[in-house]
């Protein structure tokens, strides 16, 4: 099903899994809802029907979920496979697997949908391998039929993959010693907290990343020496999230009696 495109295999799986195809479709749509695929509707197990619809954004959510499965990753990375007991070799419609770093995921084509490709590829940044995802949909190759449209999706897909592989980079977002927050003693005084090491974000030029500072899960003492770790600073989210402890830039001292009396007043 996942290598040459087996619509018949998808229907067989549906009948194997559920008493009826309709009940299997309910499972498919429930799974899509759980993944946040708000603009997707499944009306058949294979996606062959025109009434089965989705969007690039939803397909990327699906890609990230299915590629967490070790067996699934192994299957979609196969350019070809021998079927035991049948003495036949089947070939993957995704010919892009022969290109460096490309490791999935699925092709698809019909006359209404055009050529489509949901892809996964690896790129290396700072010596670490990162997986990137993308999707090409609705590729129409004139009057050449769905096969030519599929070929067009692969042609445009490899351009997108190679550009994305080159574009991914890293940049230091937080430097060791940068002030990233403050500890408020409740009396109008605050002590800066600083990152204890550099934090690099992986992405592409112009990407905005989220930065957050949290405590360590327990109350901070009224007094603490400079350098005491009091929380964490985090850059990014998901698989690309990186964190480092934050520490007091100076001594945290007990408020003076006058400060306390002023507060009471």
CSV table of C-alpha atoms in Angstrom, one decimal:
chain,number,residue,atom,x,y,z
A,1,UNK,CA,0.0,0.0,0.0
A,2,UNK,CA,2.7,2.5,0.9
A,3,UNK,CA,5.2,1.6,-1.8
A,4,UNK,CA,3.7,1.5,-5.3
A,5,UNK,CA,0.2,2.8,-4.1
A,6,UNK,CA,-2.2,0.1,-3.4
A,7,UNK,CA,-5.8,1.4,-3.3
A,8,UNK,CA,-7.0,-2.2,-3.2
A,9,UNK,CA,-4.7,-2.9,-0.2
A,10,UNK,CA,-6.2,0.1,1.6
A,11,UNK,CA,-9.7,-1.3,1.2
A,12,UNK,CA,-8.6,-4.7,2.3
A,13,UNK,CA,-7.0,-3.2,5.5
A,14,UNK,CA,-10.2,-1.4,6.2
A,15,UNK,CA,-12.2,-4.6,6.1
A,16,UNK,CA,-9.6,-6.4,8.1
A,17,UNK,CA,-9.6,-3.8,10.9
A,18,UNK,CA,-13.3,-3.0,11.2
A,19,UNK,CA,-16.7,-4.8,10.7
A,20,UNK,CA,-17.5,-2.3,7.9
A,21,UNK,CA,-15.7,0.2,5.7
A,22,UNK,CA,-17.9,2.9,7.1
A,23,UNK,CA,-16.8,2.1,10.7
A,24,UNK,CA,-13.1,2.2,9.5
A,25,UNK,CA,-13.7,5.7,8.0
A,26,UNK,CA,-15.1,6.8,11.3
A,27,UNK,CA,-11.8,5.7,12.9
A,28,UNK,CA,-9.8,7.6,10.1
A,29,UNK,CA,-11.7,10.8,10.7
A,30,UNK,CA,-11.4,10.5,14.5
A,31,UNK,CA,-7.7,10.0,14.1
A,32,UNK,CA,-7.4,13.1,11.9
A,33,UNK,CA,-9.4,15.1,14.4
A,34,UNK,CA,-7.0,14.0,17.2
A,35,UNK,CA,-4.0,15.2,15.1
A,36,UNK,CA,-5.6,18.6,14.6
A,37,UNK,CA,-6.4,18.0,10.9
A,38,UNK,CA,-9.4,20.3,11.0
A,39,UNK,CA,-9.6,20.7,7.2
A,40,UNK,CA,-9.5,17.0,6.2
A,41,UNK,CA,-12.3,14.6,5.5
A,42,UNK,CA,-11.9,10.9,4.6
A,43,UNK,CA,-14.7,9.3,2.6
A,44,UNK,CA,-12.8,6.2,1.4
A,45,UNK,CA,-9.8,4.3,2.8
A,46,UNK,CA,-7.3,5.1,0.0
A,47,UNK,CA,-8.1,8.8,-0.8
A,48,UNK,CA,-9.1,7.8,-4.4
A,49,UNK,CA,-12.5,9.5,-4.2
A,50,UNK,CA,-12.9,13.1,-5.1
A,51,UNK,CA,-14.8,13.7,-1.9
A,52,UNK,CA,-11.8,12.8,0.3
A,53,UNK,CA,-10.1,16.1,0.9
A,54,UNK,CA,-7.2,17.6,2.8
A,55,UNK,CA,-4.8,20.5,2.9
A,56,UNK,CA,-1.0,20.9,2.9
A,57,UNK,CA,-1.0,22.0,6.5
A,58,UNK,CA,-3.0,19.0,7.6
A,59,UNK,CA,-0.8,16.6,5.7
A,60,UNK,CA,2.3,18.0,7.4
A,61,UNK,CA,0.6,17.2,10.8
A,62,UNK,CA,0.0,13.7,9.6
A,63,UNK,CA,3.6,13.4,8.3
A,64,UNK,CA,5.1,14.3,11.7
A,65,UNK,CA,2.8,11.8,13.5
A,66,UNK,CA,3.4,8.8,11.2
A,67,UNK,CA,7.1,9.2,11.0
A,68,UNK,CA,7.4,8.7,14.7
A,69,UNK,CA,6.8,5.0,14.0
A,70,UNK,CA,10.0,3.0,13.4
A,71,UNK,CA,8.4,0.4,11.1
A,72,UNK,CA,6.5,3.0,9.1
A,73,UNK,CA,9.8,4.9,8.5
A,74,UNK,CA,11.5,1.8,7.3
A,75,UNK,CA,8.7,1.0,4.9
A,76,UNK,CA,8.5,4.4,3.2
A,77,UNK,CA,12.2,4.5,2.8
A,78,UNK,CA,12.3,1.4,0.6
A,79,UNK,CA,12.9,2.1,-3.1
A,80,UNK,CA,11.8,-1.4,-3.9
A,81,UNK,CA,10.8,-4.6,-2.1
A,82,UNK,CA,10.5,-8.3,-2.8
A,83,UNK,CA,7.1,-9.8,-1.8
A,84,UNK,CA,7.7,-13.1,0.0
A,85,UNK,CA,5.8,-16.1,-1.5
A,86,UNK,CA,4.7,-14.3,-4.6
A,87,UNK,CA,8.1,-14.0,-6.3
A,88,UNK,CA,7.5,-10.4,-7.4
A,89,UNK,CA,9.4,-7.2,-6.9
A,90,UNK,CA,7.4,-3.9,-6.4
A,91,UNK,CA,8.9,-0.5,-6.9
A,92,UNK,CA,8.2,2.7,-5.0
A,93,UNK,CA,6.4,5.4,-7.0
A,94,UNK,CA,8.6,7.9,-5.0
A,95,UNK,CA,11.7,7.8,-7.2
A,96,UNK,CA,13.1,10.7,-5.1
A,97,UNK,CA,14.3,8.1,-2.5
A,98,UNK,CA,17.4,7.7,-4.7
A,99,UNK,CA,18.4,11.3,-3.8
A,100,UNK,CA,20.6,12.0,-0.8
A,101,UNK,CA,18.7,12.4,2.5
A,102,UNK,CA,15.2,11.7,1.1
A,103,UNK,CA,13.4,9.0,3.1
A,104,UNK,CA,9.6,9.1,2.3
A,105,UNK,CA,6.7,9.5,2.5
A,106,UNK,CA,4.0,9.0,-0.1
A,107,UNK,CA,3.0,9.8,-3.7
A,108,UNK,CA,-0.6,10.1,-4.9
A,109,UNK,CA,-2.3,11.1,-8.1
A,110,UNK,CA,-5.8,11.3,-9.7
A,111,UNK,CA,-7.1,13.5,-12.4
A,112,UNK,CA,-9.1,15.8,-10.0
A,113,UNK,CA,-6.3,16.0,-7.4
A,114,UNK,CA,-3.4,16.1,-9.8
A,115,UNK,CA,0.0,14.9,-8.7
A,116,UNK,CA,0.8,15.0,-5.0
A,117,UNK,CA,3.8,14.2,-2.8
A,118,UNK,CA,4.2,14.2,0.9
A,119,UNK,CA,7.9,14.0,1.6
A,120,UNK,CA,10.4,13.6,4.4
A,121,UNK,CA,14.1,14.3,4.1
A,122,UNK,CA,17.1,14.7,6.4
A,123,UNK,CA,19.6,17.6,6.7
A,124,UNK,CA,22.6,18.0,8.9
A,125,UNK,CA,23.2,21.1,11.0
A,126,UNK,CA,26.1,21.5,13.4
A,127,UNK,CA,26.8,17.8,13.0
A,128,UNK,CA,23.2,16.7,14.0
A,129,UNK,CA,20.7,15.2,11.7
A,130,UNK,CA,17.3,16.9,11.5
A,131,UNK,CA,14.2,15.7,9.7
A,132,UNK,CA,12.2,18.2,7.5
A,133,UNK,CA,8.8,17.7,6.0
A,134,UNK,CA,7.1,19.1,3.0
A,135,UNK,CA,4.1,18.5,0.7
A,136,UNK,CA,3.4,19.2,-3.0
A,137,UNK,CA,-0.3,19.1,-4.0
A,138,UNK,CA,-2.4,19.7,-7.1
A,139,UNK,CA,0.2,19.4,-9.8
A,140,UNK,CA,-1.5,19.3,-13.2
A,141,UNK,CA,0.5,18.4,-16.3
A,142,UNK,CA,-1.9,19.6,-19.0
A,143,UNK,CA,-3.6,16.7,-20.8
A,144,UNK,CA,-0.9,14.1,-19.9
A,145,UNK,CA,-3.1,12.4,-17.3
A,146,UNK,CA,-2.4,11.5,-13.7
A,147,UNK,CA,0.9,9.8,-14.4
A,148,UNK,CA,2.4,13.0,-15.9
A,149,UNK,CA,0.9,15.0,-13.1
A,150,UNK,CA,2.6,12.7,-10.6
A,151,UNK,CA,5.9,13.1,-12.5
A,152,UNK,CA,5.5,16.9,-12.2
A,153,UNK,CA,5.0,16.6,-8.5
A,154,UNK,CA,8.2,14.7,-8.2
A,155,UNK,CA,10.1,17.2,-10.4
A,156,UNK,CA,8.9,20.1,-8.3
A,157,UNK,CA,9.2,18.1,-5.1
A,158,UNK,CA,12.9,17.5,-5.4
A,159,UNK,CA,13.5,21.2,-6.0
A,160,UNK,CA,11.7,22.0,-2.8
A,161,UNK,CA,13.5,19.3,-0.9
A,162,UNK,CA,17.0,20.4,-2.0
A,163,UNK,CA,16.2,24.0,-1.3
A,164,UNK,CA,14.9,23.2,2.1
A,165,UNK,CA,17.9,21.0,2.9
A,166,UNK,CA,20.2,24.0,2.1
A,167,UNK,CA,18.1,26.6,3.9
A,168,UNK,CA,18.1,24.9,7.3
A,169,UNK,CA,20.8,26.5,9.5
A,170,UNK,CA,21.4,27.4,13.1
A,171,UNK,CA,21.9,30.7,14.9
A,172,UNK,CA,22.7,31.7,18.5
A,173,UNK,CA,19.5,33.2,19.9
A,174,UNK,CA,20.6,33.5,23.6
A,175,UNK,CA,24.2,34.0,24.6
A,176,UNK,CA,25.7,32.9,27.9
A,177,UNK,CA,25.4,35.8,30.3
A,178,UNK,CA,22.4,37.4,28.5
A,179,UNK,CA,19.7,38.7,30.9
A,180,UNK,CA,16.5,36.7,30.1
A,181,UNK,CA,14.4,37.6,33.1
A,182,UNK,CA,14.1,38.9,36.7
A,183,UNK,CA,13.4,37.6,40.2
A,184,UNK,CA,11.0,40.0,41.9
A,185,UNK,CA,11.2,40.0,45.7
A,186,UNK,CA,7.7,41.5,46.0
A,187,UNK,CA,9.0,44.8,47.4
A,188,UNK,CA,9.8,46.6,44.2
A,189,UNK,CA,13.3,45.2,43.8
A,190,UNK,CA,14.3,42.7,41.1
A,191,UNK,CA,17.4,40.7,40.5
A,192,UNK,CA,18.3,39.8,36.8
A,193,UNK,CA,18.7,36.2,35.8
A,194,UNK,CA,21.1,35.2,33.0
A,195,UNK,CA,21.5,32.2,30.7
A,196,UNK,CA,24.3,29.9,31.8
A,197,UNK,CA,25.2,28.8,28.2
A,198,UNK,CA,24.6,29.7,24.6
A,199,UNK,CA,21.4,28.5,23.0
A,200,UNK,CA,21.2,27.8,19.3
A,201,UNK,CA,17.9,27.6,17.4
A,202,UNK,CA,17.7,25.5,14.3
A,203,UNK,CA,15.6,26.9,11.5
A,204,UNK,CA,15.9,29.2,8.5
A,205,UNK,CA,16.8,32.8,8.0
A,206,UNK,CA,14.1,35.1,9.2
A,207,UNK,CA,12.4,32.5,11.4
A,208,UNK,CA,10.9,33.9,14.7
A,209,UNK,CA,11.3,31.5,17.6
A,210,UNK,CA,9.5,31.5,20.9
A,211,UNK,CA,11.6,32.2,24.1
A,212,UNK,CA,10.2,31.4,27.6
A,213,UNK,CA,11.6,31.5,31.1
A,214,UNK,CA,10.2,29.2,33.8
A,215,UNK,CA,11.1,28.6,37.4
A,216,UNK,CA,12.6,25.3,38.7
A,217,UNK,CA,9.3,24.1,40.1
A,218,UNK,CA,10.0,25.2,43.6
A,219,UNK,CA,9.9,28.5,45.5
A,220,UNK,CA,13.0,30.6,45.3
A,221,UNK,CA,14.6,31.3,48.6
A,222,UNK,CA,14.5,34.9,50.0
A,223,UNK,CA,18.3,34.9,49.9
A,224,UNK,CA,20.6,33.3,47.4
A,225,UNK,CA,24.1,33.9,46.1
A,226,UNK,CA,25.1,35.1,42.7
A,227,UNK,CA,25.2,32.2,40.3
A,228,UNK,CA,22.4,30.2,41.9
A,229,UNK,CA,20.3,28.4,39.3
A,230,UNK,CA,16.7,29.4,39.7
A,231,UNK,CA,15.0,28.2,36.5
A,232,UNK,CA,15.2,27.4,32.8
A,233,UNK,CA,15.2,29.4,29.6
A,234,UNK,CA,13.8,27.6,26.5
A,235,UNK,CA,14.1,28.5,22.9
A,236,UNK,CA,11.8,27.0,20.3
A,237,UNK,CA,9.2,24.2,20.5
A,238,UNK,CA,8.7,20.6,19.5
A,239,UNK,CA,11.7,18.5,18.4
A,240,UNK,CA,13.8,21.7,17.9
A,241,UNK,CA,13.4,22.9,21.5
A,242,UNK,CA,16.6,23.7,23.4
A,243,UNK,CA,16.9,24.8,27.1
A,244,UNK,CA,19.5,26.0,29.5
A,245,UNK,CA,19.5,26.8,33.3
A,246,UNK,CA,19.2,30.5,34.3
A,247,UNK,CA,21.1,31.8,37.3
A,248,UNK,CA,21.1,34.9,39.4
A,249,UNK,CA,23.3,37.7,38.0
A,250,UNK,CA,23.8,39.1,41.5
A,251,UNK,CA,23.1,38.2,45.2
A,252,UNK,CA,19.4,37.9,46.2
A,253,UNK,CA,19.2,39.6,49.6
A,254,UNK,CA,16.5,39.7,52.2
A,255,UNK,CA,14.5,42.9,52.0
A,256,UNK,CA,15.4,45.5,54.6
A,257,UNK,CA,13.0,46.2,57.5
A,258,UNK,CA,12.2,49.6,56.0
A,259,UNK,CA,11.1,47.9,52.8
A,260,UNK,CA,8.8,45.6,54.7
A,261,UNK,CA,7.3,48.4,56.8
A,262,UNK,CA,6.7,50.4,53.6
A,263,UNK,CA,5.0,47.4,52.1
A,264,UNK,CA,2.7,47.0,55.2
A,265,UNK,CA,1.8,50.6,55.0
